[in-house]
Amino acid sequence: MKILFSICALLTTSVDAFVIQPPQSFVTSTTARQQQLPSSSSTQLHMIAKTVKRVKDSILSKERSREDLKIGIAGFYDRSSQLWEDVWGEHMHHGYYIPEDRTDHVQAQIDLIDEVLKWADVDPSKPPTKVVDVGCGIGGSSRHIAAKYGCSAQGITLSPYQANRGNELAQEQGLADQASFQVADALDMPFDDNTFDLIWSLESGEHMPDKKKFVNELFRVATPGGRIIVVTWCHRDLEEGETSLTRKEERLLAKINRAYYLPRWCSVDDYVALMKEQGATDIRREDWSYIIAPFWKAVIKSSLNFRSVVGLAKSGFSTQRGAYAMFLMLRGFNKGLIKFGLLTCTKPEDK
Protein backbone atom coordinates (compact mmCIF):
# COMPACT_ATOMS: atom_id res chain seq x y z
CA MET A 1 0.00 0.00 0.00
CA LYS A 2 1.90 2.98 -1.29
CA ILE A 3 0.09 5.55 0.88
CA LEU A 4 1.39 3.88 4.04
CA PHE A 5 4.98 4.51 3.00
CA SER A 6 4.22 8.01 1.79
CA ILE A 7 2.88 8.89 5.23
CA CYS A 8 6.23 7.75 6.70
CA ALA A 9 8.09 9.83 4.14
CA LEU A 10 6.06 12.86 5.09
CA LEU A 11 6.97 12.34 8.72
CA THR A 12 10.69 12.14 8.00
CA THR A 13 10.71 15.39 6.05
CA SER A 14 10.38 18.98 7.20
CA VAL A 15 6.81 20.22 7.11
CA ASP A 16 7.98 23.26 5.14
CA ALA A 17 8.75 20.94 2.23
CA PHE A 18 5.11 20.25 1.54
CA VAL A 19 3.53 23.67 1.99
CA ILE A 20 2.00 24.32 -1.45
CA GLN A 21 1.97 27.91 -2.64
CA PRO A 22 -0.87 29.01 -4.95
CA PRO A 23 -0.03 30.62 -8.30
CA GLN A 24 0.61 34.37 -8.16
CA SER A 25 -2.28 35.05 -10.52
CA PHE A 26 -4.59 33.30 -8.09
CA VAL A 27 -3.23 35.31 -5.16
CA THR A 28 -3.64 38.58 -7.07
CA SER A 29 -7.17 37.85 -8.23
CA THR A 30 -8.19 36.60 -4.80
CA THR A 31 -6.79 39.71 -3.13
CA ALA A 32 -8.67 41.92 -5.56
CA ARG A 33 -11.93 40.13 -4.86
CA GLN A 34 -11.34 40.38 -1.13
CA GLN A 35 -10.87 44.16 -1.50
CA GLN A 36 -14.08 44.43 -3.49
CA LEU A 37 -16.28 42.14 -1.39
CA PRO A 38 -16.63 42.29 2.38
CA SER A 39 -16.42 38.98 4.21
CA SER A 40 -19.80 37.35 4.35
CA SER A 41 -21.13 35.70 7.46
CA SER A 42 -22.96 33.21 5.24
CA THR A 43 -19.67 32.24 3.59
CA GLN A 44 -18.07 31.76 6.98
CA LEU A 45 -20.99 29.63 8.12
CA HIS A 46 -20.70 27.54 4.97
CA MET A 47 -16.98 26.94 5.61
CA ILE A 48 -17.69 26.00 9.23
CA ALA A 49 -20.41 23.60 8.12
CA LYS A 50 -18.05 21.94 5.62
CA THR A 51 -15.38 21.57 8.29
CA VAL A 52 -17.84 20.07 10.76
CA LYS A 53 -19.06 17.61 8.11
CA ARG A 54 -15.49 16.60 7.26
CA VAL A 55 -14.68 15.98 10.92
CA LYS A 56 -17.94 14.08 11.44
CA ASP A 57 -17.33 11.90 8.37
CA SER A 58 -13.83 11.18 9.59
CA ILE A 59 -14.95 10.25 13.11
CA LEU A 60 -17.66 7.99 11.70
CA SER A 61 -15.21 6.58 9.10
CA LYS A 62 -17.70 7.34 6.35
CA GLU A 63 -16.97 5.68 3.03
CA ARG A 64 -15.83 8.10 0.30
CA SER A 65 -17.39 8.37 -3.15
CA ARG A 66 -15.47 7.17 -6.21
CA GLU A 67 -14.81 10.76 -7.27
CA ASP A 68 -13.60 11.75 -3.80
CA LEU A 69 -11.26 8.76 -3.82
CA LYS A 70 -9.77 9.74 -7.19
CA ILE A 71 -9.18 13.33 -6.11
CA GLY A 72 -7.79 12.30 -2.74
CA ILE A 73 -5.44 9.64 -4.12
CA ALA A 74 -4.08 11.91 -6.85
CA GLY A 75 -3.57 14.81 -4.46
CA PHE A 76 -1.90 12.71 -1.81
CA TYR A 77 0.59 11.16 -4.20
CA ASP A 78 1.26 14.51 -5.87
CA ARG A 79 2.31 15.84 -2.46
CA SER A 80 4.19 12.84 -1.12
CA SER A 81 5.91 11.00 -3.99
CA GLN A 82 9.00 13.22 -4.10
CA LEU A 83 9.45 12.80 -0.37
CA TRP A 84 9.14 9.04 -0.65
CA GLU A 85 11.70 8.93 -3.45
CA ASP A 86 14.12 11.03 -1.40
CA VAL A 87 13.88 8.62 1.53
CA TRP A 88 13.34 5.21 -0.10
CA GLY A 89 14.05 5.54 -3.82
CA GLU A 90 12.01 4.83 -6.95
CA HIS A 91 10.18 1.69 -5.80
CA MET A 92 6.99 2.52 -3.88
CA HIS A 93 6.17 -0.95 -2.57
CA HIS A 94 7.19 -3.58 -0.04
CA GLY A 95 10.37 -5.64 -0.07
CA TYR A 96 11.13 -9.35 -0.24
CA TYR A 97 12.47 -10.48 3.13
CA ILE A 98 14.02 -13.90 2.79
CA PRO A 99 16.04 -14.07 4.95
CA GLU A 100 13.84 -12.00 7.24
CA ASP A 101 16.75 -10.16 8.90
CA ARG A 102 18.07 -8.59 5.70
CA THR A 103 18.69 -4.84 5.91
CA ASP A 104 19.33 -3.97 2.26
CA HIS A 105 15.83 -2.54 1.90
CA VAL A 106 16.12 -1.02 -1.57
CA GLN A 107 17.44 -4.29 -3.02
CA ALA A 108 14.66 -6.12 -1.17
CA GLN A 109 12.14 -4.00 -3.09
CA ILE A 110 13.78 -4.89 -6.41
CA ASP A 111 13.92 -8.55 -5.37
CA LEU A 112 10.17 -8.49 -4.72
CA ILE A 113 9.55 -7.66 -8.40
CA ASP A 114 11.83 -10.45 -9.59
CA GLU A 115 10.47 -13.01 -7.15
CA VAL A 116 6.86 -12.22 -8.09
CA LEU A 117 7.72 -12.62 -11.79
CA LYS A 118 9.43 -15.93 -11.03
CA TRP A 119 6.48 -17.11 -8.92
CA ALA A 120 4.08 -16.21 -11.76
CA ASP A 121 6.13 -18.28 -14.23
CA VAL A 122 7.06 -15.40 -16.50
CA ASP A 123 9.46 -17.32 -18.73
CA PRO A 124 12.76 -15.49 -19.43
CA SER A 125 13.15 -17.55 -22.59
CA LYS A 126 9.81 -16.22 -23.84
CA PRO A 127 9.77 -12.73 -22.34
CA PRO A 128 6.81 -10.37 -22.62
CA THR A 129 6.88 -7.80 -25.41
CA LYS A 130 4.36 -5.25 -24.10
CA VAL A 131 3.65 -4.59 -20.43
CA VAL A 132 1.16 -2.34 -18.67
CA ASP A 133 1.81 -1.30 -15.06
CA VAL A 134 -1.56 -0.49 -13.49
CA GLY A 135 -1.01 1.94 -10.64
CA CYS A 136 2.62 2.51 -11.50
CA GLY A 137 3.77 5.02 -8.88
CA ILE A 138 6.84 6.75 -10.32
CA GLY A 139 7.46 3.77 -12.57
CA GLY A 140 10.07 1.73 -10.71
CA SER A 141 8.52 -1.64 -11.59
CA SER A 142 7.85 -0.65 -15.22
CA ARG A 143 11.42 0.42 -15.88
CA HIS A 144 12.84 -2.63 -14.10
CA ILE A 145 10.70 -5.00 -16.16
CA ALA A 146 11.43 -3.12 -19.39
CA ALA A 147 15.19 -3.35 -18.73
CA LYS A 148 14.99 -6.96 -17.59
CA TYR A 149 13.16 -8.28 -20.65
CA GLY A 150 13.95 -5.65 -23.29
CA CYS A 151 10.22 -5.03 -23.70
CA SER A 152 8.07 -1.91 -23.80
CA ALA A 153 6.15 -0.81 -20.72
CA GLN A 154 3.38 1.70 -20.20
CA GLY A 155 2.37 2.85 -16.73
CA ILE A 156 -0.78 4.57 -15.56
CA THR A 157 -1.42 6.53 -12.37
CA LEU A 158 -3.94 9.07 -11.10
CA SER A 159 -1.10 11.39 -10.05
CA PRO A 160 0.23 13.93 -12.60
CA TYR A 161 3.40 14.28 -10.53
CA GLN A 162 4.05 10.54 -10.64
CA ALA A 163 3.49 10.30 -14.41
CA ASN A 164 5.85 13.22 -15.08
CA ARG A 165 8.49 11.90 -12.70
CA GLY A 166 8.24 8.43 -14.21
CA ASN A 167 8.97 9.85 -17.66
CA GLU A 168 11.88 11.91 -16.30
CA LEU A 169 13.46 8.83 -14.72
CA ALA A 170 12.95 6.82 -17.91
CA GLN A 171 14.86 9.53 -19.78
CA GLU A 172 17.62 9.63 -17.16
CA GLN A 173 18.01 5.84 -17.20
CA GLY A 174 18.09 5.59 -20.99
CA LEU A 175 14.70 3.87 -21.17
CA ALA A 176 12.59 6.61 -22.72
CA ASP A 177 12.10 4.53 -25.87
CA GLN A 178 10.84 1.58 -23.81
CA ALA A 179 8.91 3.00 -20.84
CA SER A 180 6.31 5.77 -20.74
CA PHE A 181 3.80 6.98 -18.17
CA GLN A 182 0.49 8.82 -18.26
CA VAL A 183 -2.40 9.90 -16.07
CA ALA A 184 -5.30 7.48 -16.47
CA ASP A 185 -8.01 5.68 -14.50
CA ALA A 186 -7.43 1.94 -14.05
CA LEU A 187 -11.18 1.41 -14.28
CA ASP A 188 -11.27 2.99 -17.72
CA MET A 189 -7.85 2.46 -19.30
CA PRO A 190 -7.02 4.36 -22.52
CA PHE A 191 -5.80 1.25 -24.35
CA ASP A 192 -7.26 -0.94 -27.07
CA ASP A 193 -8.46 -4.45 -26.38
CA ASN A 194 -5.86 -7.24 -26.52
CA THR A 195 -2.83 -4.93 -26.27
CA PHE A 196 -0.48 -6.26 -23.55
CA ASP A 197 0.91 -9.74 -22.99
CA LEU A 198 1.85 -8.95 -19.37
CA ILE A 199 -0.49 -7.12 -17.01
CA TRP A 200 1.26 -5.98 -13.82
CA SER A 201 -0.53 -4.50 -10.80
CA LEU A 202 1.59 -4.17 -7.66
CA GLU A 203 -0.08 -2.76 -4.55
CA SER A 204 -2.72 -0.74 -6.38
CA GLY A 205 -5.75 -3.03 -6.41
CA GLU A 206 -6.69 -1.97 -2.89
CA HIS A 207 -7.42 1.53 -4.24
CA MET A 208 -10.00 0.30 -6.76
CA PRO A 209 -13.58 1.12 -5.70
CA ASP A 210 -15.06 -1.39 -8.17
CA LYS A 211 -13.04 -4.61 -8.04
CA LYS A 212 -15.14 -6.31 -10.72
CA LYS A 213 -14.59 -3.48 -13.19
CA PHE A 214 -10.91 -3.43 -12.27
CA VAL A 215 -10.47 -7.12 -13.09
CA ASN A 216 -12.57 -6.78 -16.24
CA GLU A 217 -10.27 -3.99 -17.47
CA LEU A 218 -7.17 -6.08 -16.80
CA PHE A 219 -8.61 -8.85 -18.95
CA ARG A 220 -9.82 -6.47 -21.65
CA VAL A 221 -6.38 -5.02 -22.37
CA ALA A 222 -4.59 -8.39 -22.06
CA THR A 223 -3.81 -10.35 -25.20
CA PRO A 224 -5.32 -13.84 -25.50
CA GLY A 225 -2.95 -16.08 -23.55
CA GLY A 226 -1.49 -13.02 -21.80
CA ARG A 227 -0.28 -13.25 -18.21
CA ILE A 228 -2.05 -11.20 -15.50
CA ILE A 229 -0.34 -10.57 -12.15
CA VAL A 230 -2.08 -8.83 -9.24
CA VAL A 231 -0.29 -8.24 -5.93
CA THR A 232 -2.59 -6.48 -3.52
CA TRP A 233 -3.71 -5.97 0.05
CA CYS A 234 -6.85 -7.92 0.91
CA HIS A 235 -8.84 -8.87 3.96
CA ARG A 236 -8.83 -12.50 5.09
CA ASP A 237 -10.91 -15.12 3.28
CA LEU A 238 -14.20 -15.87 4.98
CA GLU A 239 -14.44 -19.12 6.89
CA GLU A 240 -17.03 -21.74 6.02
CA GLY A 241 -20.41 -20.54 7.29
CA GLU A 242 -19.37 -16.87 7.45
CA THR A 243 -21.21 -14.37 5.28
CA SER A 244 -19.11 -11.34 6.21
CA LEU A 245 -16.31 -10.11 8.40
CA THR A 246 -17.09 -9.40 12.04
CA ARG A 247 -18.34 -5.93 12.99
CA LYS A 248 -15.09 -5.29 14.84
CA GLU A 249 -13.08 -6.16 11.72
CA GLU A 250 -15.28 -3.99 9.52
CA ARG A 251 -14.86 -1.03 11.88
CA LEU A 252 -11.08 -1.41 11.86
CA LEU A 253 -10.94 -1.49 8.05
CA ALA A 254 -13.32 1.51 7.81
CA LYS A 255 -10.93 3.61 9.93
CA ILE A 256 -8.00 2.60 7.72
CA ASN A 257 -10.00 3.37 4.57
CA ARG A 258 -10.78 6.88 5.74
CA ALA A 259 -7.13 7.64 6.47
CA TYR A 260 -5.66 6.14 3.29
CA TYR A 261 -8.32 6.95 0.66
CA LEU A 262 -9.34 3.32 0.26
CA PRO A 263 -12.70 1.85 -0.75
CA ARG A 264 -14.13 -1.35 0.74
CA TRP A 265 -11.72 -4.28 0.84
CA CYS A 266 -12.18 -7.71 -0.68
CA SER A 267 -10.54 -11.10 -0.16
CA VAL A 268 -8.22 -13.12 -2.36
CA ASP A 269 -11.14 -15.53 -2.77
CA ASP A 270 -13.16 -12.64 -4.22
CA TYR A 271 -10.44 -11.93 -6.78
CA VAL A 272 -10.30 -15.60 -7.75
CA ALA A 273 -14.06 -15.59 -8.32
CA LEU A 274 -13.80 -12.47 -10.53
CA MET A 275 -11.03 -14.09 -12.57
CA LYS A 276 -13.09 -17.23 -13.03
CA GLU A 277 -15.95 -15.11 -14.35
CA GLN A 278 -13.57 -13.98 -17.11
CA GLY A 279 -12.76 -17.58 -17.98
CA ALA A 280 -9.21 -17.30 -16.66
CA THR A 281 -6.94 -20.31 -16.87
CA ASP A 282 -4.02 -21.34 -14.67
CA ILE A 283 -5.28 -19.32 -11.68
CA ARG A 284 -2.85 -19.42 -8.77
CA ARG A 285 -2.73 -17.58 -5.48
CA GLU A 286 -0.45 -17.27 -2.47
CA ASP A 287 -0.19 -15.35 0.78
CA TRP A 288 3.15 -13.52 1.13
CA SER A 289 2.26 -11.62 4.29
CA TYR A 290 5.13 -13.20 6.21
CA ILE A 291 7.61 -12.41 3.42
CA ILE A 292 7.02 -8.65 3.43
CA ALA A 293 6.35 -8.20 7.17
CA PRO A 294 9.87 -7.00 8.14
CA PHE A 295 9.56 -4.03 5.77
CA TRP A 296 6.86 -2.53 7.99
CA LYS A 297 9.27 -2.31 10.90
CA ALA A 298 11.93 -0.68 8.71
CA VAL A 299 9.53 1.92 7.32
CA ILE A 300 8.03 2.82 10.69
CA LYS A 301 11.47 2.91 12.32
CA SER A 302 12.56 5.45 9.71
CA SER A 303 9.90 7.85 10.99
CA LEU A 304 10.45 7.39 14.74
CA ASN A 305 12.80 10.23 15.61
CA PHE A 306 12.59 13.70 17.14
CA ARG A 307 12.34 15.42 13.77
CA SER A 308 9.43 13.19 12.78
CA VAL A 309 7.56 13.82 16.03
CA VAL A 310 7.91 17.58 15.59
CA GLY A 311 6.87 17.28 11.96
CA LEU A 312 3.84 15.23 12.91
CA ALA A 313 2.76 17.82 15.46
CA LYS A 314 2.85 20.50 12.75
CA SER A 315 1.61 18.44 9.83
CA GLY A 316 -2.13 18.74 10.20
CA PHE A 317 -4.99 16.37 10.78
CA SER A 318 -4.73 14.27 7.59
CA THR A 319 -1.10 13.29 8.15
CA GLN A 320 -1.67 12.72 11.86
CA ARG A 321 -4.61 10.47 11.06
CA GLY A 322 -2.48 8.61 8.52
CA ALA A 323 0.28 8.08 11.07
CA TYR A 324 -2.23 6.69 13.56
CA ALA A 325 -3.69 4.43 10.85
CA MET A 326 -0.25 2.81 10.37
CA PHE A 327 -0.74 1.21 13.75
CA LEU A 328 -4.28 0.16 12.82
CA MET A 329 -2.80 -1.56 9.76
CA LEU A 330 -0.30 -3.35 11.98
CA ARG A 331 -3.08 -4.43 14.31
CA GLY A 332 -5.09 -5.87 11.42
CA PHE A 333 -2.00 -7.50 9.98
CA ASN A 334 -1.00 -9.10 13.28
CA LYS A 335 -4.55 -10.40 13.84
CA GLY A 336 -4.62 -12.07 10.43
CA LEU A 337 -7.30 -9.74 9.08
CA ILE A 338 -5.06 -8.00 6.53
CA LYS A 339 -3.23 -10.11 3.95
CA PHE A 340 -0.64 -9.48 1.25
CA GLY A 341 -2.07 -11.55 -1.58
CA LEU A 342 -0.52 -12.68 -4.87
CA LEU A 343 -2.68 -13.78 -7.79
CA THR A 344 -1.84 -14.75 -11.32
CA CYS A 345 -3.70 -16.24 -14.26
CA THR A 346 -3.79 -16.21 -18.05
CA LYS A 347 -6.45 -14.79 -20.32
CA PRO A 348 -8.11 -17.56 -22.33
CA GLU A 349 -6.91 -17.93 -25.91
CA ASP A 350 -10.43 -17.69 -27.33
CA LYS A 351 -11.21 -14.24 -25.88
Coordinates of C-alpha atoms in Angstrom, one line a residue:
M1 CA 0.0 0.0 0.0
K2 CA 1.9 3.0 -1.3
I3 CA 0.1 5.5 0.9
L4 CA 1.4 3.9 4.0
F5 CA 5.0 4.5 3.0
S6 CA 4.2 8.0 1.8
I7 CA 2.9 8.9 5.2
C8 CA 6.2 7.8 6.7
A9 CA 8.1 9.8 4.1
L10 CA 6.1 12.9 5.1
L11 CA 7.0 12.3 8.7
T12 CA 10.7 12.1 8.0
T13 CA 10.7 15.4 6.1
S14 CA 10.4 19.0 7.2
V15 CA 6.8 20.2 7.1
D16 CA 8.0 23.3 5.1
A17 CA 8.7 20.9 2.2
F18 CA 5.1 20.3 1.5
V19 CA 3.5 23.7 2.0
I20 CA 2.0 24.3 -1.4
Q21 CA 2.0 27.9 -2.6
P22 CA -0.9 29.0 -4.9
P23 CA 0.0 30.6 -8.3
Q24 CA 0.6 34.4 -8.2
S25 CA -2.3 35.0 -10.5
F26 CA -4.6 33.3 -8.1
V27 CA -3.2 35.3 -5.2
T28 CA -3.6 38.6 -7.1
S29 CA -7.2 37.9 -8.2
T30 CA -8.2 36.6 -4.8
T31 CA -6.8 39.7 -3.1
A32 CA -8.7 41.9 -5.6
R33 CA -11.9 40.1 -4.9
Q34 CA -11.3 40.4 -1.1
Q35 CA -10.9 44.2 -1.5
Q36 CA -14.1 44.4 -3.5
L37 CA -16.3 42.1 -1.4
P38 CA -16.6 42.3 2.4
S39 CA -16.4 39.0 4.2
S40 CA -19.8 37.4 4.4
S41 CA -21.1 35.7 7.5
S42 CA -23.0 33.2 5.2
T43 CA -19.7 32.2 3.6
Q44 CA -18.1 31.8 7.0
L45 CA -21.0 29.6 8.1
H46 CA -20.7 27.5 5.0
M47 CA -17.0 26.9 5.6
I48 CA -17.7 26.0 9.2
A49 CA -20.4 23.6 8.1
K50 CA -18.0 21.9 5.6
T51 CA -15.4 21.6 8.3
V52 CA -17.8 20.1 10.8
K53 CA -19.1 17.6 8.1
R54 CA -15.5 16.6 7.3
V55 CA -14.7 16.0 10.9
K56 CA -17.9 14.1 11.4
D57 CA -17.3 11.9 8.4
S58 CA -13.8 11.2 9.6
I59 CA -14.9 10.3 13.1
L60 CA -17.7 8.0 11.7
S61 CA -15.2 6.6 9.1
K62 CA -17.7 7.3 6.4
E63 CA -17.0 5.7 3.0
R64 CA -15.8 8.1 0.3
S65 CA -17.4 8.4 -3.1
R66 CA -15.5 7.2 -6.2
E67 CA -14.8 10.8 -7.3
D68 CA -13.6 11.8 -3.8
L69 CA -11.3 8.8 -3.8
K70 CA -9.8 9.7 -7.2
I71 CA -9.2 13.3 -6.1
G72 CA -7.8 12.3 -2.7
I73 CA -5.4 9.6 -4.1
A74 CA -4.1 11.9 -6.9
G75 CA -3.6 14.8 -4.5
F76 CA -1.9 12.7 -1.8
Y77 CA 0.6 11.2 -4.2
D78 CA 1.3 14.5 -5.9
R79 CA 2.3 15.8 -2.5
S80 CA 4.2 12.8 -1.1
S81 CA 5.9 11.0 -4.0
Q82 CA 9.0 13.2 -4.1
L83 CA 9.5 12.8 -0.4
W84 CA 9.1 9.0 -0.7
E85 CA 11.7 8.9 -3.5
D86 CA 14.1 11.0 -1.4
V87 CA 13.9 8.6 1.5
W88 CA 13.3 5.2 -0.1
G89 CA 14.0 5.5 -3.8
E90 CA 12.0 4.8 -6.9
H91 CA 10.2 1.7 -5.8
M92 CA 7.0 2.5 -3.9
H93 CA 6.2 -1.0 -2.6
H94 CA 7.2 -3.6 0.0
G95 CA 10.4 -5.6 -0.1
Y96 CA 11.1 -9.4 -0.2
Y97 CA 12.5 -10.5 3.1
I98 CA 14.0 -13.9 2.8
P99 CA 16.0 -14.1 4.9
E100 CA 13.8 -12.0 7.2
D101 CA 16.8 -10.2 8.9
R102 CA 18.1 -8.6 5.7
T103 CA 18.7 -4.8 5.9
D104 CA 19.3 -4.0 2.3
H105 CA 15.8 -2.5 1.9
V106 CA 16.1 -1.0 -1.6
Q107 CA 17.4 -4.3 -3.0
A108 CA 14.7 -6.1 -1.2
Q109 CA 12.1 -4.0 -3.1
I110 CA 13.8 -4.9 -6.4
D111 CA 13.9 -8.5 -5.4
L112 CA 10.2 -8.5 -4.7
I113 CA 9.6 -7.7 -8.4
D114 CA 11.8 -10.5 -9.6
E115 CA 10.5 -13.0 -7.2
V116 CA 6.9 -12.2 -8.1
L117 CA 7.7 -12.6 -11.8
K118 CA 9.4 -15.9 -11.0
W119 CA 6.5 -17.1 -8.9
A120 CA 4.1 -16.2 -11.8
D121 CA 6.1 -18.3 -14.2
V122 CA 7.1 -15.4 -16.5
D123 CA 9.5 -17.3 -18.7
P124 CA 12.8 -15.5 -19.4
S125 CA 13.1 -17.6 -22.6
K126 CA 9.8 -16.2 -23.8
P127 CA 9.8 -12.7 -22.3
P128 CA 6.8 -10.4 -22.6
T129 CA 6.9 -7.8 -25.4
K130 CA 4.4 -5.2 -24.1
V131 CA 3.7 -4.6 -20.4
V132 CA 1.2 -2.3 -18.7
D133 CA 1.8 -1.3 -15.1
V134 CA -1.6 -0.5 -13.5
G135 CA -1.0 1.9 -10.6
C136 CA 2.6 2.5 -11.5
G137 CA 3.8 5.0 -8.9
I138 CA 6.8 6.8 -10.3
G139 CA 7.5 3.8 -12.6
G140 CA 10.1 1.7 -10.7
S141 CA 8.5 -1.6 -11.6
S142 CA 7.8 -0.7 -15.2
R143 CA 11.4 0.4 -15.9
H144 CA 12.8 -2.6 -14.1
I145 CA 10.7 -5.0 -16.2
A146 CA 11.4 -3.1 -19.4
A147 CA 15.2 -3.3 -18.7
K148 CA 15.0 -7.0 -17.6
Y149 CA 13.2 -8.3 -20.7
G150 CA 13.9 -5.6 -23.3
C151 CA 10.2 -5.0 -23.7
S152 CA 8.1 -1.9 -23.8
A153 CA 6.2 -0.8 -20.7
Q154 CA 3.4 1.7 -20.2
G155 CA 2.4 2.9 -16.7
I156 CA -0.8 4.6 -15.6
T157 CA -1.4 6.5 -12.4
L158 CA -3.9 9.1 -11.1
S159 CA -1.1 11.4 -10.0
P160 CA 0.2 13.9 -12.6
Y161 CA 3.4 14.3 -10.5
Q162 CA 4.0 10.5 -10.6
A163 CA 3.5 10.3 -14.4
N164 CA 5.8 13.2 -15.1
R165 CA 8.5 11.9 -12.7
G166 CA 8.2 8.4 -14.2
N167 CA 9.0 9.8 -17.7
E168 CA 11.9 11.9 -16.3
L169 CA 13.5 8.8 -14.7
A170 CA 13.0 6.8 -17.9
Q171 CA 14.9 9.5 -19.8
E172 CA 17.6 9.6 -17.2
Q173 CA 18.0 5.8 -17.2
G174 CA 18.1 5.6 -21.0
L175 CA 14.7 3.9 -21.2
A176 CA 12.6 6.6 -22.7
D177 CA 12.1 4.5 -25.9
Q178 CA 10.8 1.6 -23.8
A179 CA 8.9 3.0 -20.8
S180 CA 6.3 5.8 -20.7
F181 CA 3.8 7.0 -18.2
Q182 CA 0.5 8.8 -18.3
V183 CA -2.4 9.9 -16.1
A184 CA -5.3 7.5 -16.5
D185 CA -8.0 5.7 -14.5
A186 CA -7.4 1.9 -14.0
L187 CA -11.2 1.4 -14.3
D188 CA -11.3 3.0 -17.7
M189 CA -7.9 2.5 -19.3
P190 CA -7.0 4.4 -22.5
F191 CA -5.8 1.2 -24.3
D192 CA -7.3 -0.9 -27.1
D193 CA -8.5 -4.5 -26.4
N194 CA -5.9 -7.2 -26.5
T195 CA -2.8 -4.9 -26.3
F196 CA -0.5 -6.3 -23.6
D197 CA 0.9 -9.7 -23.0
L198 CA 1.9 -9.0 -19.4
I199 CA -0.5 -7.1 -17.0
W200 CA 1.3 -6.0 -13.8
S201 CA -0.5 -4.5 -10.8
L202 CA 1.6 -4.2 -7.7
E203 CA -0.1 -2.8 -4.5
S204 CA -2.7 -0.7 -6.4
G205 CA -5.7 -3.0 -6.4
E206 CA -6.7 -2.0 -2.9
H207 CA -7.4 1.5 -4.2
M208 CA -10.0 0.3 -6.8
P209 CA -13.6 1.1 -5.7
D210 CA -15.1 -1.4 -8.2
K211 CA -13.0 -4.6 -8.0
K212 CA -15.1 -6.3 -10.7
K213 CA -14.6 -3.5 -13.2
F214 CA -10.9 -3.4 -12.3
V215 CA -10.5 -7.1 -13.1
N216 CA -12.6 -6.8 -16.2
E217 CA -10.3 -4.0 -17.5
L218 CA -7.2 -6.1 -16.8
F219 CA -8.6 -8.9 -18.9
R220 CA -9.8 -6.5 -21.6
V221 CA -6.4 -5.0 -22.4
A222 CA -4.6 -8.4 -22.1
T223 CA -3.8 -10.4 -25.2
P224 CA -5.3 -13.8 -25.5
G225 CA -3.0 -16.1 -23.5
G226 CA -1.5 -13.0 -21.8
R227 CA -0.3 -13.2 -18.2
I228 CA -2.1 -11.2 -15.5
I229 CA -0.3 -10.6 -12.1
V230 CA -2.1 -8.8 -9.2
V231 CA -0.3 -8.2 -5.9
T232 CA -2.6 -6.5 -3.5
W233 CA -3.7 -6.0 0.1
C234 CA -6.8 -7.9 0.9
H235 CA -8.8 -8.9 4.0
R236 CA -8.8 -12.5 5.1
D237 CA -10.9 -15.1 3.3
L238 CA -14.2 -15.9 5.0
E239 CA -14.4 -19.1 6.9
E240 CA -17.0 -21.7 6.0
G241 CA -20.4 -20.5 7.3
E242 CA -19.4 -16.9 7.5
T243 CA -21.2 -14.4 5.3
S244 CA -19.1 -11.3 6.2
L245 CA -16.3 -10.1 8.4
T246 CA -17.1 -9.4 12.0
R247 CA -18.3 -5.9 13.0
K248 CA -15.1 -5.3 14.8
E249 CA -13.1 -6.2 11.7
E250 CA -15.3 -4.0 9.5
R251 CA -14.9 -1.0 11.9
L252 CA -11.1 -1.4 11.9
L253 CA -10.9 -1.5 8.0
A254 CA -13.3 1.5 7.8
K255 CA -10.9 3.6 9.9
I256 CA -8.0 2.6 7.7
N257 CA -10.0 3.4 4.6
R258 CA -10.8 6.9 5.7
A259 CA -7.1 7.6 6.5
Y260 CA -5.7 6.1 3.3
Y261 CA -8.3 7.0 0.7
L262 CA -9.3 3.3 0.3
P263 CA -12.7 1.8 -0.7
R264 CA -14.1 -1.4 0.7
W265 CA -11.7 -4.3 0.8
C266 CA -12.2 -7.7 -0.7
S267 CA -10.5 -11.1 -0.2
V268 CA -8.2 -13.1 -2.4
D269 CA -11.1 -15.5 -2.8
D270 CA -13.2 -12.6 -4.2
Y271 CA -10.4 -11.9 -6.8
V272 CA -10.3 -15.6 -7.8
A273 CA -14.1 -15.6 -8.3
L274 CA -13.8 -12.5 -10.5
M275 CA -11.0 -14.1 -12.6
K276 CA -13.1 -17.2 -13.0
E277 CA -15.9 -15.1 -14.4
Q278 CA -13.6 -14.0 -17.1
G279 CA -12.8 -17.6 -18.0
A280 CA -9.2 -17.3 -16.7
T281 CA -6.9 -20.3 -16.9
D282 CA -4.0 -21.3 -14.7
I283 CA -5.3 -19.3 -11.7
R284 CA -2.8 -19.4 -8.8
R285 CA -2.7 -17.6 -5.5
E286 CA -0.4 -17.3 -2.5
D287 CA -0.2 -15.3 0.8
W288 CA 3.1 -13.5 1.1
S289 CA 2.3 -11.6 4.3
Y290 CA 5.1 -13.2 6.2
I291 CA 7.6 -12.4 3.4
I292 CA 7.0 -8.6 3.4
A293 CA 6.4 -8.2 7.2
P294 CA 9.9 -7.0 8.1
F295 CA 9.6 -4.0 5.8
W296 CA 6.9 -2.5 8.0
K297 CA 9.3 -2.3 10.9
A298 CA 11.9 -0.7 8.7
V299 CA 9.5 1.9 7.3
I300 CA 8.0 2.8 10.7
K301 CA 11.5 2.9 12.3
S302 CA 12.6 5.5 9.7
S303 CA 9.9 7.8 11.0
L304 CA 10.4 7.4 14.7
N305 CA 12.8 10.2 15.6
F306 CA 12.6 13.7 17.1
R307 CA 12.3 15.4 13.8
S308 CA 9.4 13.2 12.8
V309 CA 7.6 13.8 16.0
V310 CA 7.9 17.6 15.6
G311 CA 6.9 17.3 12.0
L312 CA 3.8 15.2 12.9
A313 CA 2.8 17.8 15.5
K314 CA 2.8 20.5 12.7
S315 CA 1.6 18.4 9.8
G316 CA -2.1 18.7 10.2
F317 CA -5.0 16.4 10.8
S318 CA -4.7 14.3 7.6
T319 CA -1.1 13.3 8.1
Q320 CA -1.7 12.7 11.9
R321 CA -4.6 10.5 11.1
G322 CA -2.5 8.6 8.5
A323 CA 0.3 8.1 11.1
Y324 CA -2.2 6.7 13.6
A325 CA -3.7 4.4 10.9
M326 CA -0.3 2.8 10.4
F327 CA -0.7 1.2 13.8
L328 CA -4.3 0.2 12.8
M329 CA -2.8 -1.6 9.8
L330 CA -0.3 -3.3 12.0
R331 CA -3.1 -4.4 14.3
G332 CA -5.1 -5.9 11.4
F333 CA -2.0 -7.5 10.0
N334 CA -1.0 -9.1 13.3
K335 CA -4.5 -10.4 13.8
G336 CA -4.6 -12.1 10.4
L337 CA -7.3 -9.7 9.1
I338 CA -5.1 -8.0 6.5
K339 CA -3.2 -10.1 3.9
F340 CA -0.6 -9.5 1.2
G341 CA -2.1 -11.6 -1.6
L342 CA -0.5 -12.7 -4.9
L343 CA -2.7 -13.8 -7.8
T344 CA -1.8 -14.7 -11.3
C345 CA -3.7 -16.2 -14.3
T346 CA -3.8 -16.2 -18.0
K347 CA -6.5 -14.8 -20.3
P348 CA -8.1 -17.6 -22.3
E349 CA -6.9 -17.9 -25.9
D350 CA -10.4 -17.7 -27.3
K351 CA -11.2 -14.2 -25.9

